[in-house]
Structures are given as structure tokens and as C-alpha cells.
mmCIF file of C-alpha atoms and ligand atoms in Angstrom:
data_model
loop_
_atom_site.group_PDB
_atom_site.id
_atom_site.type_symbol
_atom_site.label_atom_id
_atom_site.label_comp_id
_atom_site.label_asym_id
_atom_site.label_seq_id
_atom_site.Cartn_x
_atom_site.Cartn_y
_atom_site.Cartn_z
ATOM 1 C CA MET A 1 -0.028 12.106 -6.204
ATOM 2 C CA THR A 2 1.438 11.776 -2.331
ATOM 3 C CA GLY A 3 1.654 8.513 0.210
ATOM 4 C CA ALA A 4 4.427 6.657 1.846
ATOM 5 C CA VAL A 5 4.664 4.250 -1.117
ATOM 6 C CA VAL A 6 3.309 5.489 -5.246
ATOM 7 C CA VAL A 7 4.099 2.944 -7.919
ATOM 8 C CA GLU A 8 2.568 4.067 -11.163
ATOM 9 C CA GLY A 9 3.322 1.950 -14.576
ATOM 10 C CA LEU A 10 5.531 -0.696 -12.570
ATOM 11 C CA HIS A 11 7.012 -3.153 -14.891
ATOM 12 C CA LYS A 12 9.602 -5.734 -14.456
ATOM 13 C CA ARG A 13 10.730 -8.746 -17.270
ATOM 14 C CA TYR A 14 13.205 -11.472 -16.321
ATOM 15 C CA GLY A 15 14.146 -12.270 -19.725
ATOM 16 C CA THR A 16 11.154 -13.050 -20.915
ATOM 17 C CA VAL A 17 8.701 -13.825 -18.311
ATOM 18 C CA HIS A 18 7.060 -10.447 -18.161
ATOM 19 C CA ALA A 19 6.750 -10.405 -13.929
ATOM 20 C CA VAL A 20 5.728 -6.681 -13.358
ATOM 21 C CA ARG A 21 2.984 -5.515 -16.079
ATOM 22 C CA GLY A 22 2.046 -1.907 -15.361
ATOM 23 C CA LEU A 23 1.186 -2.212 -11.782
ATOM 24 C CA GLY A 24 0.269 0.446 -9.613
ATOM 25 C CA PHE A 25 -1.021 1.674 -6.338
ATOM 26 C CA THR A 26 -0.344 4.196 -3.020
ATOM 27 C CA VAL A 27 -0.453 3.390 0.016
ATOM 28 C CA GLY A 28 -1.020 6.382 2.431
ATOM 29 C CA TYR A 29 1.363 7.262 5.546
ATOM 30 C CA GLY A 30 -0.136 5.696 8.774
ATOM 31 C CA GLU A 31 -1.829 2.690 7.111
ATOM 32 C CA ILE A 32 -1.849 -1.052 6.432
ATOM 33 C CA PHE A 33 -1.677 -2.093 2.769
ATOM 34 C CA ALA A 34 -2.104 -6.264 2.209
ATOM 35 C CA LEU A 35 -0.674 -6.785 -1.328
ATOM 36 C CA LEU A 36 -2.614 -10.843 -1.874
ATOM 37 C CA GLY A 37 -1.747 -12.809 -5.027
ATOM 38 C CA ARG A 38 -1.229 -16.548 -6.008
ATOM 39 C CA ASN A 39 2.435 -17.682 -5.603
ATOM 40 C CA GLY A 40 4.040 -16.057 -8.869
ATOM 41 C CA ALA A 41 1.544 -12.954 -9.009
ATOM 42 C CA GLY A 42 4.887 -11.203 -8.644
ATOM 43 C CA LYS A 43 4.461 -9.358 -4.766
ATOM 44 C CA THR A 44 8.219 -10.089 -4.151
ATOM 45 C CA THR A 45 9.719 -8.284 -7.548
ATOM 46 C CA VAL A 46 7.140 -5.627 -5.883
ATOM 47 C CA MET A 47 8.137 -5.837 -2.691
ATOM 48 C CA GLU A 48 12.233 -6.149 -3.745
ATOM 49 C CA ILE A 49 11.621 -2.822 -6.054
ATOM 50 C CA LEU A 50 10.387 -1.102 -3.167
ATOM 51 C CA GLU A 51 12.641 -2.051 -0.876
ATOM 52 C CA GLY A 52 15.563 -1.282 -3.387
ATOM 53 C CA PHE A 53 16.941 -4.647 -4.040
ATOM 54 C CA ARG A 54 15.896 -5.210 -7.389
ATOM 55 C CA ALA A 55 15.908 -2.536 -10.128
ATOM 56 C CA ARG A 56 12.375 -1.882 -11.808
ATOM 57 C CA ASP A 57 12.803 -1.761 -16.299
ATOM 58 C CA SER A 58 10.176 0.982 -16.290
ATOM 59 C CA GLY A 59 7.313 3.006 -14.390
ATOM 60 C CA ARG A 60 7.556 5.383 -11.481
ATOM 61 C CA VAL A 61 8.342 4.187 -7.951
ATOM 62 C CA ASP A 62 8.273 6.655 -4.455
ATOM 63 C CA VAL A 63 9.122 5.267 -1.623
ATOM 64 C CA LEU A 64 9.031 7.835 1.790
ATOM 65 C CA GLY A 65 9.657 10.268 -1.260
ATOM 66 C CA LEU A 66 12.888 9.081 -2.001
ATOM 67 C CA ASP A 67 13.234 6.546 -5.572
ATOM 68 C CA PRO A 68 14.575 3.303 -4.409
ATOM 69 C CA GLY A 69 16.383 2.995 -7.670
ATOM 70 C CA GLU A 70 18.548 5.971 -6.934
ATOM 71 C CA LYS A 71 22.127 5.288 -5.602
ATOM 72 C CA ALA A 72 22.461 8.699 -3.775
ATOM 73 C CA THR A 73 20.372 8.238 -1.360
ATOM 74 C CA GLU A 74 19.787 4.153 -0.928
ATOM 75 C CA ARG A 75 21.659 4.332 2.725
ATOM 76 C CA THR A 76 18.888 7.197 4.141
ATOM 77 C CA LEU A 77 16.296 4.741 2.579
ATOM 78 C CA ARG A 78 17.603 1.712 4.484
ATOM 79 C CA GLU A 79 17.780 3.483 7.479
ATOM 80 C CA ARG A 80 13.917 4.755 7.304
ATOM 81 C CA ILE A 81 12.318 1.479 6.451
ATOM 82 C CA GLY A 82 11.931 -1.662 8.294
ATOM 83 C CA LEU A 83 11.982 -5.238 6.238
ATOM 84 C CA VAL A 84 10.893 -8.646 7.719
ATOM 85 C CA LEU A 85 11.756 -10.932 5.009
ATOM 86 C CA GLN A 86 11.699 -14.331 4.439
ATOM 87 C CA ASP A 87 14.598 -16.320 5.276
ATOM 88 C CA VAL A 88 16.795 -13.725 6.935
ATOM 89 C CA ALA A 89 20.355 -14.599 7.424
ATOM 90 C CA VAL A 90 21.081 -14.237 11.207
ATOM 91 C CA GLU A 91 24.582 -15.595 13.182
ATOM 92 C CA PRO A 92 22.953 -19.040 14.622
ATOM 93 C CA TYR A 93 25.643 -18.752 17.451
ATOM 94 C CA LEU A 94 24.649 -15.082 18.556
ATOM 95 C CA THR A 95 21.843 -14.535 21.500
ATOM 96 C CA VAL A 96 18.850 -13.092 21.014
ATOM 97 C CA ARG A 97 20.373 -10.002 22.829
ATOM 98 C CA GLU A 98 23.695 -9.924 20.766
ATOM 99 C CA THR A 99 21.427 -10.183 17.524
ATOM 100 C CA VAL A 100 19.084 -7.296 18.006
ATOM 101 C CA ALA A 101 21.675 -5.192 19.551
ATOM 102 C CA ARG A 102 24.011 -5.435 16.717
ATOM 103 C CA ASN A 103 20.840 -4.325 14.519
ATOM 104 C CA ALA A 104 20.168 -1.170 16.576
ATOM 105 C CA GLY A 105 23.323 -0.704 15.704
ATOM 106 C CA TYR A 106 23.128 -0.275 12.031
ATOM 107 C CA TYR A 107 20.636 2.811 12.276
ATOM 108 C CA PRO A 108 21.281 6.535 13.393
ATOM 109 C CA ALA A 109 18.265 6.760 15.791
ATOM 110 C CA PRO A 110 17.134 2.827 16.839
ATOM 111 C CA ARG A 111 14.375 1.559 19.329
ATOM 112 C CA ASP A 112 16.061 0.246 22.452
ATOM 113 C CA THR A 113 17.077 -3.267 22.384
ATOM 114 C CA ASP A 114 15.470 -4.588 25.602
ATOM 115 C CA GLU A 115 11.710 -2.982 24.377
ATOM 116 C CA VAL A 116 11.675 -4.311 21.229
ATOM 117 C CA ILE A 117 12.572 -7.663 22.287
ATOM 118 C CA GLY A 118 9.743 -7.579 24.663
ATOM 119 C CA LEU A 119 7.657 -6.088 22.505
ATOM 120 C CA VAL A 120 7.742 -8.774 20.031
ATOM 121 C CA GLY A 121 7.291 -11.133 22.814
ATOM 122 C CA LEU A 122 10.628 -13.090 23.438
ATOM 123 C CA ALA A 123 11.033 -11.216 26.823
ATOM 124 C CA GLY A 124 12.909 -14.001 29.092
ATOM 125 C CA LEU A 125 14.978 -15.845 26.075
ATOM 126 C CA GLU A 126 17.361 -13.048 25.784
ATOM 127 C CA ARG A 127 20.515 -15.156 26.279
ATOM 128 C CA LYS A 128 19.336 -18.151 24.053
ATOM 129 C CA LYS A 129 20.936 -18.688 21.484
ATOM 130 C CA VAL A 130 19.492 -18.322 17.966
ATOM 131 C CA ARG A 131 20.240 -21.446 16.639
ATOM 132 C CA ALA A 132 18.405 -23.183 19.592
ATOM 133 C CA LEU A 133 15.184 -21.089 18.704
ATOM 134 C CA SER A 134 11.498 -22.555 17.142
ATOM 135 C CA GLY A 135 10.772 -21.703 13.964
ATOM 136 C CA GLY A 136 7.768 -18.912 15.369
ATOM 137 C CA GLN A 137 10.596 -16.943 18.134
ATOM 138 C CA LYS A 138 13.003 -17.424 15.038
ATOM 139 C CA ARG A 139 10.449 -15.733 13.281
ATOM 140 C CA ARG A 140 9.806 -12.982 16.292
ATOM 141 C CA LEU A 141 13.513 -11.861 15.561
ATOM 142 C CA ASP A 142 13.184 -11.757 12.812
ATOM 143 C CA LEU A 143 10.202 -8.636 13.729
ATOM 144 C CA ALA A 144 12.632 -7.502 16.301
ATOM 145 C CA LEU A 145 15.195 -6.642 13.475
ATOM 146 C CA GLY A 146 12.617 -5.202 11.362
ATOM 147 C CA LEU A 147 11.569 -2.446 14.367
ATOM 148 C CA ILE A 148 14.971 -2.007 16.189
ATOM 149 C CA GLY A 149 15.858 1.232 13.477
ATOM 150 C CA ASN A 150 12.254 2.608 14.287
ATOM 151 C CA PRO A 151 11.036 2.454 10.852
ATOM 152 C CA GLY A 152 9.213 5.129 9.539
ATOM 153 C CA LEU A 153 7.734 2.080 6.829
ATOM 154 C CA LEU A 154 7.941 -1.290 7.686
ATOM 155 C CA PHE A 155 7.840 -4.348 5.400
ATOM 156 C CA LEU A 156 6.610 -7.596 5.946
ATOM 157 C CA ASP A 157 6.744 -10.518 4.006
ATOM 158 C CA GLU A 158 4.488 -13.067 4.949
ATOM 159 C CA PRO A 159 5.118 -12.225 8.881
ATOM 160 C CA THR A 160 3.601 -14.640 10.991
ATOM 161 C CA THR A 161 3.865 -18.020 8.859
ATOM 162 C CA GLY A 162 4.625 -20.585 11.437
ATOM 163 C CA PHE A 163 3.272 -18.701 14.283
ATOM 164 C CA ASP A 164 0.969 -20.064 16.775
ATOM 165 C CA PRO A 165 -2.405 -18.608 16.892
ATOM 166 C CA ASN A 166 -1.763 -17.159 19.814
ATOM 167 C CA ALA A 167 1.334 -15.277 18.278
ATOM 168 C CA ARG A 168 0.010 -14.607 15.627
ATOM 169 C CA ARG A 169 -2.833 -12.478 17.340
ATOM 170 C CA SER A 170 -0.022 -10.639 19.329
ATOM 171 C CA SER A 171 1.881 -10.174 16.409
ATOM 172 C CA TRP A 172 -1.933 -8.211 14.611
ATOM 173 C CA GLN A 173 -1.757 -6.284 17.824
ATOM 174 C CA LEU A 174 1.870 -5.208 17.856
ATOM 175 C CA VAL A 175 1.603 -4.467 13.977
ATOM 176 C CA ARG A 176 -1.731 -2.249 14.871
ATOM 177 C CA ASP A 177 -0.068 -0.715 17.742
ATOM 178 C CA LEU A 178 3.196 0.343 14.721
ATOM 179 C CA ARG A 179 0.291 2.179 12.697
ATOM 180 C CA ASP A 180 -1.432 3.643 15.338
ATOM 181 C CA ALA A 181 1.474 5.301 16.150
ATOM 182 C CA GLY A 182 1.848 6.219 12.672
ATOM 183 C CA THR A 183 4.234 3.770 10.892
ATOM 184 C CA THR A 184 3.414 2.907 7.529
ATOM 185 C CA VAL A 185 2.776 -0.880 7.174
ATOM 186 C CA VAL A 186 3.380 -2.890 3.106
ATOM 187 C CA LEU A 187 2.871 -6.808 3.740
ATOM 188 C CA THR A 188 2.455 -9.690 1.939
ATOM 189 C CA THR A 189 0.681 -12.473 3.447
ATOM 190 C CA HIS A 190 -1.558 -15.779 2.238
ATOM 191 C CA HIS A 191 -3.335 -15.780 4.757
ATOM 192 C CA MET A 192 -6.825 -14.316 4.452
ATOM 193 C CA GLU A 193 -7.488 -13.982 8.226
ATOM 194 C CA GLU A 194 -4.793 -12.158 8.274
ATOM 195 C CA ALA A 195 -5.653 -9.572 5.733
ATOM 196 C CA GLN A 196 -9.168 -8.993 7.163
ATOM 197 C CA GLU A 197 -8.213 -8.586 10.939
ATOM 198 C CA LEU A 198 -4.885 -6.360 10.078
ATOM 199 C CA ALA A 199 -5.566 -4.081 6.761
ATOM 200 C CA ASP A 200 -6.775 -1.560 6.142
ATOM 201 C CA ARG A 201 -6.575 -1.879 2.366
ATOM 202 C CA VAL A 202 -5.948 -4.213 0.393
ATOM 203 C CA ALA A 203 -4.762 -5.009 -3.308
ATOM 204 C CA VAL A 204 -4.717 -8.567 -5.395
ATOM 205 C CA VAL A 205 -1.872 -8.861 -7.652
ATOM 206 C CA ALA A 206 -2.922 -11.157 -10.516
ATOM 207 C CA ALA A 207 0.060 -11.657 -13.757
ATOM 208 C CA GLY A 208 1.800 -8.523 -12.599
ATOM 209 C CA ARG A 209 -1.163 -6.424 -12.292
ATOM 210 C CA ILE A 210 -3.280 -5.266 -9.440
ATOM 211 C CA VAL A 211 -7.133 -6.971 -10.165
ATOM 212 C CA ALA A 212 -8.373 -5.354 -7.484
ATOM 213 C CA GLU A 213 -8.150 -2.778 -4.414
ATOM 214 C CA GLY A 214 -10.380 -1.607 -1.704
ATOM 215 C CA THR A 215 -11.041 -2.547 2.107
ATOM 216 C CA PRO A 216 -10.931 -6.662 3.250
ATOM 217 C CA ALA A 217 -15.026 -5.156 4.068
ATOM 218 C CA THR A 218 -15.555 -4.595 0.128
ATOM 219 C CA LEU A 219 -12.792 -5.577 -1.834
ATOM 220 C CA GLY A 220 -15.108 -7.317 -4.996
ATOM 221 C CA GLY A 221 -17.734 -6.026 -4.125
ATOM 222 C CA ARG A 222 -18.200 -7.770 -1.003
ATOM 223 C CA ASP A 223 -20.573 -5.639 0.714
ATOM 224 C CA THR A 224 -22.587 -5.215 -2.290
ATOM 225 C CA ALA A 225 -23.086 -8.487 -2.526
ATOM 226 C CA HIS A 226 -26.105 -11.004 -2.452
ATOM 227 C CA VAL A 227 -26.212 -12.772 1.191
ATOM 228 C CA ARG A 228 -26.627 -16.329 1.408
ATOM 229 C CA ILE A 229 -28.927 -17.703 3.395
ATOM 230 C CA ARG A 230 -28.912 -20.983 4.365
ATOM 231 C CA PHE A 231 -31.049 -23.467 6.657
ATOM 232 C CA ALA A 232 -32.682 -27.357 6.980
ATOM 233 C CA LEU A 233 -36.135 -28.143 5.287
ATOM 234 C CA PRO A 234 -38.557 -28.354 7.841
ATOM 235 C CA PRO A 235 -40.055 -32.310 8.439
ATOM 236 C CA GLY A 236 -42.177 -32.564 5.841
ATOM 237 C CA THR A 237 -41.955 -29.752 3.436
ATOM 238 C CA THR A 238 -39.900 -29.518 0.122
ATOM 239 C CA VAL A 239 -37.779 -26.223 -2.021
ATOM 240 C CA ASP A 240 -41.265 -25.559 -4.085
ATOM 241 C CA ASP A 241 -43.140 -25.018 -0.603
ATOM 242 C CA LEU A 242 -40.733 -22.621 0.328
ATOM 243 C CA PRO A 243 -42.181 -18.742 -1.065
ATOM 244 C CA VAL A 244 -38.617 -17.762 -2.128
ATOM 245 C CA PRO A 245 -36.635 -19.518 -4.777
ATOM 246 C CA ALA A 246 -34.198 -22.365 -3.052
ATOM 247 C CA ALA A 247 -31.930 -24.368 -3.986
ATOM 248 C CA PRO A 248 -31.198 -27.853 -2.447
ATOM 249 C CA GLY A 249 -27.821 -28.772 -1.098
ATOM 250 C CA GLU A 250 -25.739 -31.955 -0.609
ATOM 251 C CA ASP A 251 -25.317 -30.639 2.963
ATOM 252 C CA GLY A 252 -28.949 -31.439 3.360
ATOM 253 C CA LEU A 253 -29.294 -27.571 3.977
ATOM 254 C CA VAL A 254 -30.995 -25.390 0.973
ATOM 255 C CA THR A 255 -29.938 -22.390 -0.087
ATOM 256 C CA VAL A 256 -31.453 -19.116 -0.980
ATOM 257 C CA GLU A 257 -29.480 -16.240 -2.542
ATOM 258 C CA SER A 258 -30.960 -12.666 -2.073
ATOM 259 C CA ALA A 259 -29.966 -8.713 -3.002
ATOM 260 C CA GLU A 260 -32.787 -8.189 0.191
ATOM 261 C CA PRO A 261 -31.889 -10.618 2.777
ATOM 262 C CA THR A 262 -34.633 -8.234 4.927
ATOM 263 C CA GLY A 263 -37.781 -8.970 3.095
ATOM 264 C CA THR A 264 -36.410 -12.442 2.352
ATOM 265 C CA LEU A 265 -35.727 -13.325 5.600
ATOM 266 C CA HIS A 266 -38.668 -11.993 6.818
ATOM 267 C CA ARG A 267 -40.891 -14.738 3.863
ATOM 268 C CA LEU A 268 -38.834 -17.302 4.837
ATOM 269 C CA THR A 269 -39.258 -17.146 9.030
ATOM 270 C CA GLY A 270 -43.062 -15.626 8.173
ATOM 271 C CA TRP A 271 -43.644 -19.107 6.826
ATOM 272 C CA ALA A 272 -42.152 -21.416 8.937
ATOM 273 C CA LEU A 273 -43.604 -20.056 11.900
ATOM 274 C CA ARG A 274 -47.335 -20.029 10.099
ATOM 275 C CA ARG A 275 -46.382 -23.429 10.225
ATOM 276 C CA GLY A 276 -45.269 -24.145 13.322
ATOM 277 C CA ALA A 277 -41.758 -25.411 12.381
ATOM 278 C CA ALA A 278 -37.758 -23.922 12.705
ATOM 279 C CA LEU A 279 -35.413 -23.066 10.346
ATOM 280 C CA THR A 280 -33.058 -25.384 11.467
ATOM 281 C CA GLY A 281 -29.490 -24.634 10.942
ATOM 282 C CA LEU A 282 -30.088 -20.859 9.808
ATOM 283 C CA ARG A 283 -27.183 -19.089 8.588
ATOM 284 C CA VAL A 284 -26.743 -15.542 6.564
ATOM 285 C CA ASP A 285 -23.404 -14.765 4.970
ATOM 286 C CA ARG A 286 -21.975 -12.490 2.434
ATOM 287 C CA PRO A 287 -18.977 -14.083 0.121
ATOM 288 C CA SER A 288 -15.836 -14.167 2.099
ATOM 289 C CA LEU A 289 -13.240 -12.143 1.765
ATOM 290 C CA GLU A 290 -11.891 -15.774 0.487
ATOM 291 C CA ASP A 291 -14.396 -16.538 -1.707
ATOM 292 C CA VAL A 292 -13.965 -13.405 -3.771
ATOM 293 C CA TYR A 293 -9.651 -13.574 -3.387
ATOM 294 C CA LEU A 294 -10.324 -17.431 -4.561
ATOM 295 C CA ARG A 295 -13.208 -15.745 -7.714
ATOM 296 C CA LEU A 296 -10.125 -12.941 -8.395
ATOM 297 C CA THR A 297 -7.081 -14.920 -8.586
ATOM 298 C CA THR A 298 -8.824 -18.079 -10.361
ATOM 299 C CA ASP A 299 -9.940 -18.362 -13.926
ATOM 300 C CA ASP A 300 -13.362 -20.201 -15.220
ATOM 301 C CA HIS A 301 -11.541 -22.907 -15.589
ATOM 302 C CA GLY A 302 -10.169 -23.235 -11.739
ATOM 303 C CA THR A 303 -6.391 -22.552 -12.879
ATOM 304 C CA PRO A 304 -4.448 -19.487 -12.034
ATOM 305 C CA GLU A 305 -4.715 -16.306 -13.852
ATOM 306 C CA ASN A 306 -1.263 -15.251 -13.100
ATOM 307 C CA ARG A 307 0.955 -17.136 -15.100
ATOM 308 C CA PRO A 308 2.858 -14.349 -16.776
ATOM 309 C CA GLU A 309 2.758 -13.627 -20.185
ATOM 310 C CA ARG A 310 5.868 -14.747 -22.050
ATOM 311 C CA SER A 311 7.179 -11.880 -24.100
ATOM 312 C CA ALA A 312 7.782 -12.653 -28.331
ATOM 313 C CA LEU A 313 10.965 -13.032 -28.794
HETATM 314 N N1 ATP B 401 15.357 -13.826 -10.615
HETATM 315 C C1 ATP B 401 13.934 -14.704 -11.055
HETATM 316 N N2 ATP B 401 14.637 -15.119 -12.373
HETATM 317 C C2 ATP B 401 13.976 -15.460 -13.234
HETATM 318 N N3 ATP B 401 12.279 -15.317 -13.049
HETATM 319 C C3 ATP B 401 12.388 -14.830 -11.398
HETATM 320 C C4 ATP B 401 12.770 -14.012 -10.483
HETATM 321 N N4 ATP B 401 11.940 -13.915 -9.272
HETATM 322 C C5 ATP B 401 10.732 -14.011 -10.141
HETATM 323 N N5 ATP B 401 10.339 -14.613 -11.351
HETATM 324 C C6 ATP B 401 9.325 -14.494 -11.824
HETATM 325 O O1 ATP B 401 8.746 -13.738 -11.607
HETATM 326 C C7 ATP B 401 7.261 -14.373 -11.612
HETATM 327 C C8 ATP B 401 6.756 -13.593 -9.829
HETATM 328 O O2 ATP B 401 7.607 -13.951 -9.298
HETATM 329 P P1 ATP B 401 7.510 -13.358 -7.914
HETATM 330 O O3 ATP B 401 8.389 -14.195 -6.847
HETATM 331 O O4 ATP B 401 7.229 -12.009 -7.832
HETATM 332 O O5 ATP B 401 6.325 -13.892 -7.615
HETATM 333 P P2 ATP B 401 5.213 -14.038 -6.056
HETATM 334 O O6 ATP B 401 4.359 -13.134 -6.340
HETATM 335 O O7 ATP B 401 6.072 -13.141 -4.802
HETATM 336 O O8 ATP B 401 5.469 -15.186 -5.243
HETATM 337 P P3 ATP B 401 5.090 -16.282 -4.075
HETATM 338 O O9 ATP B 401 3.970 -15.749 -3.012
HETATM 339 O O10 ATP B 401 5.257 -17.331 -4.240
HETATM 340 O O11 ATP B 401 5.958 -15.356 -3.408
HETATM 341 C C9 ATP B 401 7.274 -15.701 -11.251
HETATM 342 O O12 ATP B 401 7.083 -15.889 -13.007
HETATM 343 C C10 ATP B 401 8.418 -15.683 -10.847
HETATM 344 O O13 ATP B 401 8.880 -16.979 -11.577
#
């Protein structure tokens, strides 16, 4: 199988902790792919293996046609990928421009320094020292450093943590623009809205394995799941008067679950209109990406499913 990233049967142990357990996925060229999962699920370990920073125990890993565990092609891989990691060490006394220009020197065909500073929304702050940047501005600088080498593949580790809503949206647009220009993007995020807005495909990691994979719209059967219809009962009626089974909720709204929302809504609204009543607060929802994510990453007792298995000594 070919792809910008191909992972098959990946395993990684830290001593007795089996952090990655036979995990596999493929990222197509020009795709935005998001890894989701609770703290400790194994995402960072996988990203670090892909980036060539951590050795794997077993399994196949192919990144832009190269094996990130192969010393002979380490430099080539470094030049072709861009990284936006947590806690990047940058010189606090350099300016924004000096920092980006210095990193440009590490790559054979970098992008233009000022263009990249503009792309990440730091225009006007070129002469500001890194130590004087706000948290969100610093994160934008991290993004600039990920882009400066003009990478074919960009790894983003929680790229918009600390961003204000405007900065987050403009970063999403920037990442989409990069994708549209041919860049492949692999990211981790804890923000379901980010995954929903940005990712072409998502994979949920739990206990070192992929437990679900798909587009944000279809993950975990979201598109075919029952819809939830909610409304306030008209005055003087009870749930027993309704033409379909309904459950009363604590918030004063009743809930109707339905696999056939068109017919169910027709019966409900017809019933209300015949009585000259309104279904106040009427809402029709499918499970959100967050609903599906929480179901996939929480067991029956509401505890994380991602406790790494301890192998026998
Ligand atoms: N260097 C290490 N030494 C020992 N155990 C480690 C090491 N790095 C990670 N682990 C363990 O491996 C498991 C997976 O960790 P990992 O950092 O890959 O998870 P994650 O999904 O990235 O979590 P987060 O969302 O918190 O970043 C955890 O149980 C973690 O404690």
C-alpha cells in the first residue's frame, strides 16, 4: 500500500508498558489526518516514531517513502518534513525574524522568511524578541518554524492549543490552504471542533490501538446513528399523549430517539398542529463527534480504556 505515511503492525514498549500495540493506518498524499485519543493513549509515541525521534520495537513504518528508523536517510527525511511540536526550544533573545531566518538556513529549499511570518499572522512583530511574545504568538512562531522548510509532510502536535478563537480559525484556514497546495498534514488534537473542521480523516487511538477510523462526519457510524429529537411538551399534555415513544428529561424537554427522523417528525409536528400547539425549543441532533469520541474512549464504567497493558515480566 502506498501513501505519504503507512504504518502497519506497529509496537512500542517502554519497559513493562506496552504503549503501542499493533497499530496501523495510512495517510494519503495531500490529506489532513488527525490522531485523537485520551492522555496516554499512545499518540505522541506514534508521532515521534514517524518523525524519526523514537525507535520502534516492530512493525512497518514508511514516511514519504523513507523508513524513519533508517540512519542513512535521516537527513533527507528531516529536510522533507515539518514539525510543530509542544515546547519547541527557541532562543528567547532572538527576534521573530531572526528565529525564522535561522531555521530557513537548515533546509535546502526554504520558503521566503517574510512570507511565512505573514502566513502565520506575525507580520508587524518581526523585530519582537521571542521572550516578549504571548503564548499564542509563540505558538504561531512554532507553526512558522514548521513551514519554513517548505515540507511535503507537516506534523502538528496540538497546533492551536492556547490560540484565541480568531487565531484558531485563521490557523485552520492556513492548514487547509497548505493541504490544497499539496502538503500532507498529520496532527494530534484534543479539540473535537478542530478535528471536525480540519481533518479529512480521523483515527481514534485507545490503549495503543486504532479503535475507529473515518471521516469526521461518519466516524463511529455518526451518519447512520439515531437522531435525537427534543422539544418542550405543549401545556396540558404528557408524554403519553405523544404519537411516538418519548422520554422526559430533567431540563423540561422530552427526547425522542428515531432511526427515521422524516416520518417521526411528520407524526410529531402533525400531532402538534392538530392541537394548535407548538413544539417549543424543537431540536434535531445526530451524535456529535465528541459524543462518538467519548463513547469510543470510555468504557462502561466511565473510566479510560487507554490504560496501557502491562506485559508479564
Ligand atoms: N519515555 C517514556 N518512558 C516510559 N513510558 C512512556 C514514555 N513516553 C510515554 N510513555 C507511556 O506510554 C504511554 C503512551 O504515552 P504517549 O505520550 O504516547 O500518549 P499520548 O496519547 O501522546 O498522550 P497525551 O495526549 O497526554 O500527549 C503512556 O502510558 C505513557 O506514560
